[in-house]
XYZ file of C-alpha atoms in Angstrom:
306
model
C -40.104 15.859 -7.728
C -38.283 12.770 -6.490
C -34.505 12.988 -6.224
C -32.605 9.754 -6.813
C -28.874 9.465 -6.169
C -26.796 6.822 -7.905
C -23.556 6.670 -5.914
C -21.809 4.058 -8.010
C -19.485 2.754 -6.743
C -16.378 3.125 -8.905
C -15.482 0.098 -11.022
C -19.009 -1.298 -10.854
C -20.340 -0.388 -14.288
C -21.108 3.276 -13.606
C -19.570 4.398 -16.906
C -21.747 1.917 -18.805
C -24.760 3.281 -16.934
C -23.786 6.830 -17.926
C -23.396 5.842 -21.589
C -26.786 4.167 -21.525
C -28.444 7.214 -19.957
C -26.944 9.441 -22.611
C -28.267 7.179 -25.347
C -31.844 7.377 -24.015
C -31.800 10.995 -22.824
C -34.652 12.092 -25.086
C -36.842 9.167 -24.063
C -36.237 9.866 -20.387
C -37.123 13.522 -20.861
C -40.409 12.431 -22.429
C -41.100 10.398 -19.292
C -40.430 13.374 -17.038
C -37.055 12.035 -15.870
C -33.989 14.266 -15.880
C -30.472 13.212 -15.055
C -27.260 14.878 -14.054
C -24.089 13.009 -14.841
C -20.446 13.946 -14.332
C -20.488 16.461 -17.180
C -23.007 18.488 -15.195
C -21.763 17.861 -11.677
C -18.037 18.250 -12.413
C -18.292 21.338 -14.599
C -18.733 23.697 -11.674
C -22.022 22.604 -10.129
C -20.384 20.551 -7.366
C -17.349 22.834 -7.056
C -16.463 23.086 -3.369
C -19.237 20.718 -2.298
C -16.825 18.172 -0.824
C -14.777 20.773 1.062
C -14.778 20.842 4.851
C -16.580 24.201 4.597
C -18.787 23.938 1.486
C -19.879 27.606 1.741
C -22.019 28.450 -1.301
C -21.881 25.065 -3.030
C -24.999 23.516 -1.422
C -27.084 26.561 -2.253
C -25.920 26.522 -5.852
C -26.987 22.882 -6.203
C -30.347 23.503 -4.528
C -31.054 26.313 -7.013
C -30.324 23.932 -9.900
C -32.633 21.329 -8.353
C -35.385 23.924 -8.078
C -34.914 24.830 -11.743
C -35.463 21.175 -12.665
C -38.545 21.103 -10.478
C -39.963 24.160 -12.251
C -39.466 22.419 -15.584
C -42.043 19.880 -14.447
C -39.775 16.876 -13.995
C -41.194 14.104 -11.852
C -37.775 12.575 -11.104
C -34.190 13.799 -11.105
C -31.497 11.109 -11.244
C -28.086 12.345 -10.095
C -25.237 9.960 -10.861
C -21.638 10.707 -9.902
C -19.437 8.096 -8.255
C -17.220 10.775 -6.728
C -19.986 11.553 -4.241
C -18.672 8.534 -2.305
C -14.990 9.373 -2.690
C -12.196 8.871 -5.207
C -10.053 5.881 -6.199
C -6.864 7.615 -5.091
C -8.304 8.350 -1.657
C -9.178 4.664 -1.317
C -5.672 3.688 -2.354
C -4.013 6.119 0.054
C -6.031 4.690 2.944
C -5.850 1.090 1.658
C -9.557 1.072 2.477
C -12.982 1.199 0.883
C -14.183 4.818 0.733
C -12.563 6.265 3.859
C -14.379 9.334 5.081
C -17.504 8.555 3.065
C -19.708 9.566 5.987
C -18.329 13.109 6.194
C -18.307 13.505 2.424
C -21.909 12.343 2.052
C -23.007 14.612 4.886
C -21.783 17.538 2.768
C -23.611 16.198 -0.278
C -26.751 15.988 1.870
C -26.559 19.749 2.429
C -27.207 20.105 -1.302
C -29.790 17.298 -1.478
C -31.590 17.329 1.874
C -34.635 15.438 0.582
C -33.715 12.274 -1.317
C -36.235 9.604 -2.244
C -33.924 6.770 -3.226
C -30.212 5.978 -3.219
C -28.712 3.257 -5.406
C -25.381 1.646 -4.538
C -23.762 -0.971 -6.760
C -21.317 -3.175 -4.857
C -18.626 -5.616 -5.968
C -16.551 -8.347 -4.357
C -13.484 -6.593 -2.887
C -10.799 -8.681 -4.589
C -12.348 -7.859 -7.987
C -13.019 -4.238 -7.026
C -9.434 -3.634 -5.897
C -7.966 -5.484 -8.887
C -10.015 -3.321 -11.253
C -9.152 -0.155 -9.322
C -5.418 -0.888 -9.368
C -5.487 -1.750 -13.076
C -7.366 1.489 -13.733
C -4.804 3.566 -11.803
C -1.675 2.035 -13.338
C -1.989 3.907 -16.672
C -2.537 7.023 -14.539
C 0.815 6.812 -12.789
C 0.485 4.019 -10.236
C 3.431 1.597 -10.275
C 2.843 -2.127 -10.270
C 1.460 -2.831 -6.764
C 3.994 -4.269 -4.343
C 3.108 -7.251 -2.118
C 3.224 -5.015 0.966
C 0.520 -2.747 -0.456
C -1.673 -5.748 -1.246
C -1.179 -7.069 2.291
C -2.264 -3.702 3.709
C -5.403 -3.730 1.573
C -6.256 -7.246 2.720
C -5.645 -6.368 6.360
C -8.139 -3.485 6.360
C -11.526 -4.654 7.611
C -13.694 -1.882 6.168
C -16.368 -3.297 3.880
C -19.726 -2.387 2.371
C -21.282 -3.050 5.793
C -19.483 0.043 7.050
C -20.234 2.179 3.986
C -23.994 1.558 3.894
C -24.713 2.818 7.443
C -22.809 6.005 6.596
C -25.083 6.512 3.589
C -28.124 5.933 5.794
C -26.847 8.437 8.355
C -26.618 11.134 5.682
C -30.201 10.540 4.474
C -32.337 9.017 7.247
C -35.494 7.527 5.815
C -34.307 7.342 2.201
C -34.856 4.087 0.333
C -31.355 2.617 -0.079
C -31.187 -0.033 -2.790
C -28.076 -2.191 -3.139
C -27.375 -4.051 -6.372
C -24.505 -6.501 -6.961
C -22.155 -5.692 -9.824
C -22.069 -9.363 -10.715
C -25.803 -9.325 -11.528
C -26.345 -5.860 -13.002
C -23.182 -4.900 -14.863
C -24.561 -6.090 -18.210
C -27.981 -4.511 -17.602
C -27.834 -0.732 -17.172
C -31.416 -0.659 -18.417
C -32.525 -2.734 -15.451
C -30.435 -0.605 -13.119
C -32.476 2.348 -14.383
C -35.667 0.436 -13.545
C -34.412 -0.180 -10.020
C -33.465 3.473 -9.612
C -36.618 5.053 -11.003
C -39.325 2.421 -10.631
C -40.040 2.402 -14.380
C -42.024 -0.647 -15.433
C -40.159 -0.784 -18.748
C -36.839 0.901 -19.403
C -35.678 1.990 -22.864
C -33.861 -0.942 -24.483
C -30.109 -1.342 -24.692
C -28.389 -0.900 -28.050
C -27.568 -4.042 -30.002
C -24.533 -5.691 -28.448
C -25.023 -3.998 -25.094
C -22.674 -1.513 -23.441
C -19.393 -2.077 -21.658
C -17.610 1.230 -21.157
C -14.451 2.179 -19.312
C -13.116 -1.351 -18.967
C -9.927 -1.769 -16.973
C -6.794 -2.769 -18.927
C -6.074 -6.482 -19.119
C -2.723 -8.184 -18.605
C -1.641 -7.653 -22.215
C -2.346 -3.921 -22.023
C -0.548 -3.636 -18.683
C 2.452 -5.508 -20.110
C 2.631 -2.972 -22.942
C 2.390 -0.181 -20.386
C 5.294 -1.559 -18.359
C 7.416 -1.880 -21.494
C 6.715 1.763 -22.360
C 7.849 2.747 -18.871
C 10.984 0.647 -19.097
C 9.626 -1.823 -16.564
C 9.572 -5.598 -16.532
C 6.350 -7.185 -17.847
C 7.433 -10.473 -16.273
C 6.565 -8.941 -12.902
C 2.876 -9.200 -13.828
C 0.892 -12.317 -12.931
C 1.287 -15.048 -15.526
C -1.466 -15.824 -17.988
C -3.936 -13.813 -20.025
C -7.042 -11.778 -19.430
C -7.970 -9.942 -16.254
C -5.353 -8.473 -13.926
C -5.499 -10.194 -10.533
C -2.630 -9.124 -8.270
C -3.761 -10.938 -5.122
C -2.247 -14.287 -4.156
C -4.540 -17.191 -3.193
C -3.927 -16.655 0.526
C -5.032 -13.020 0.119
C -8.141 -13.828 -1.905
C -9.803 -15.939 0.776
C -10.348 -13.201 3.409
C -11.508 -10.707 0.778
C -14.080 -13.135 -0.583
C -15.195 -14.075 2.906
C -15.716 -10.401 3.700
C -17.995 -10.033 0.679
C -19.913 -13.170 1.608
C -20.493 -11.640 5.037
C -21.673 -8.408 3.404
C -24.177 -10.288 1.258
C -25.387 -12.326 4.232
C -25.930 -9.094 6.172
C -27.860 -7.615 3.252
C -29.943 -10.767 2.799
C -30.749 -10.588 6.508
C -32.207 -7.103 6.113
C -29.148 -4.910 6.740
C -30.577 -3.805 10.046
C -33.408 -2.073 8.210
C -30.984 0.329 6.525
C -31.026 -1.006 2.962
C -32.549 -3.608 0.683
C -30.728 -5.911 -1.692
C -31.989 -6.346 -5.252
C -30.179 -9.195 -6.995
C -32.216 -10.223 -10.043
C -32.154 -7.574 -12.784
C -34.962 -9.164 -14.752
C -36.476 -12.412 -13.598
C -37.426 -14.933 -16.231
C -35.540 -13.396 -19.151
C -32.327 -14.352 -20.843
C -29.431 -12.082 -20.026
C -27.594 -10.626 -23.026
C -24.081 -11.815 -23.677
C -21.462 -9.937 -21.706
C -18.974 -8.445 -22.104
C -19.909 -6.923 -25.462
C -17.385 -5.288 -27.719
C -16.520 -1.769 -26.519
C -18.107 0.950 -28.617
C -17.495 4.065 -26.584
C -15.063 5.270 -23.996
C -16.699 5.981 -20.653
C -16.322 8.704 -18.071
C -13.048 8.833 -16.172
C -14.394 8.308 -12.667
C -11.279 9.662 -10.975
C -11.108 12.911 -12.900
C -12.981 16.145 -12.462
C -13.899 16.457 -16.114
C -16.350 14.550 -18.244
C -18.136 14.221 -21.545
C -21.530 12.962 -20.417
C -24.685 14.534 -21.747
C -27.314 15.461 -19.231
C -30.814 16.706 -18.804
C -32.428 18.472 -15.896
């Protein structure tokens, strides 16, 4: 049985992927593919796995993997963005997944033999803007300029995260997909992850779950808190807290990441950019139909198999 890990990352369409997997669970089971989402992993299965001394947690997970193997599954897809880290840990460090190497090394105790790892990446200015907008309804105040400067000053990027993934699973096939290309196509992300020639189709209208609040929603939030909505950036639509002089180095960092990936990533990973060559992409974003998994919590409502 092949084990495939989908690490996310946060704010890169993982919740849409989870909703899609739930919608095609029966079809996947018929193909011999099981999946564990946050409802399975965060309801006790991964309890203690991220601790400095995991103790019994790896053994508990290995027993569950063996049970899936005995059921005759050919593939087990495990998808939980918290395997990389949490949004609040990133915010505290002002950095992209600090300590991911140590955390993934503990996950590797539970999954010592992994066939493929899928990582969805996003340009840092968009990733941080989405992360901050996501955290504001969860208690984060409106980000101050000093915090944004600290985020911009930190040099950690996907080029540092990917080698840490490779160190945890030497020899695994690490596939990197850009959010900008795959966010509207969770079906094609499933193809990349599993190698299916044809994935079950998306529902009409597509899926866009767990969207971050826009400027209008954040203005309402500030009013409820007794804050000043005028402190938000002017305009409508997406929240973008970074000033033009801060955007340039963040975008340059992502361009360097993509260049490194296009150049072979030192043999550590491969970049897959085109979700489905030669076909028209569905319109995106679609209207939201379902609330997605809260990536920063330890509870979930995702169906699973395996």
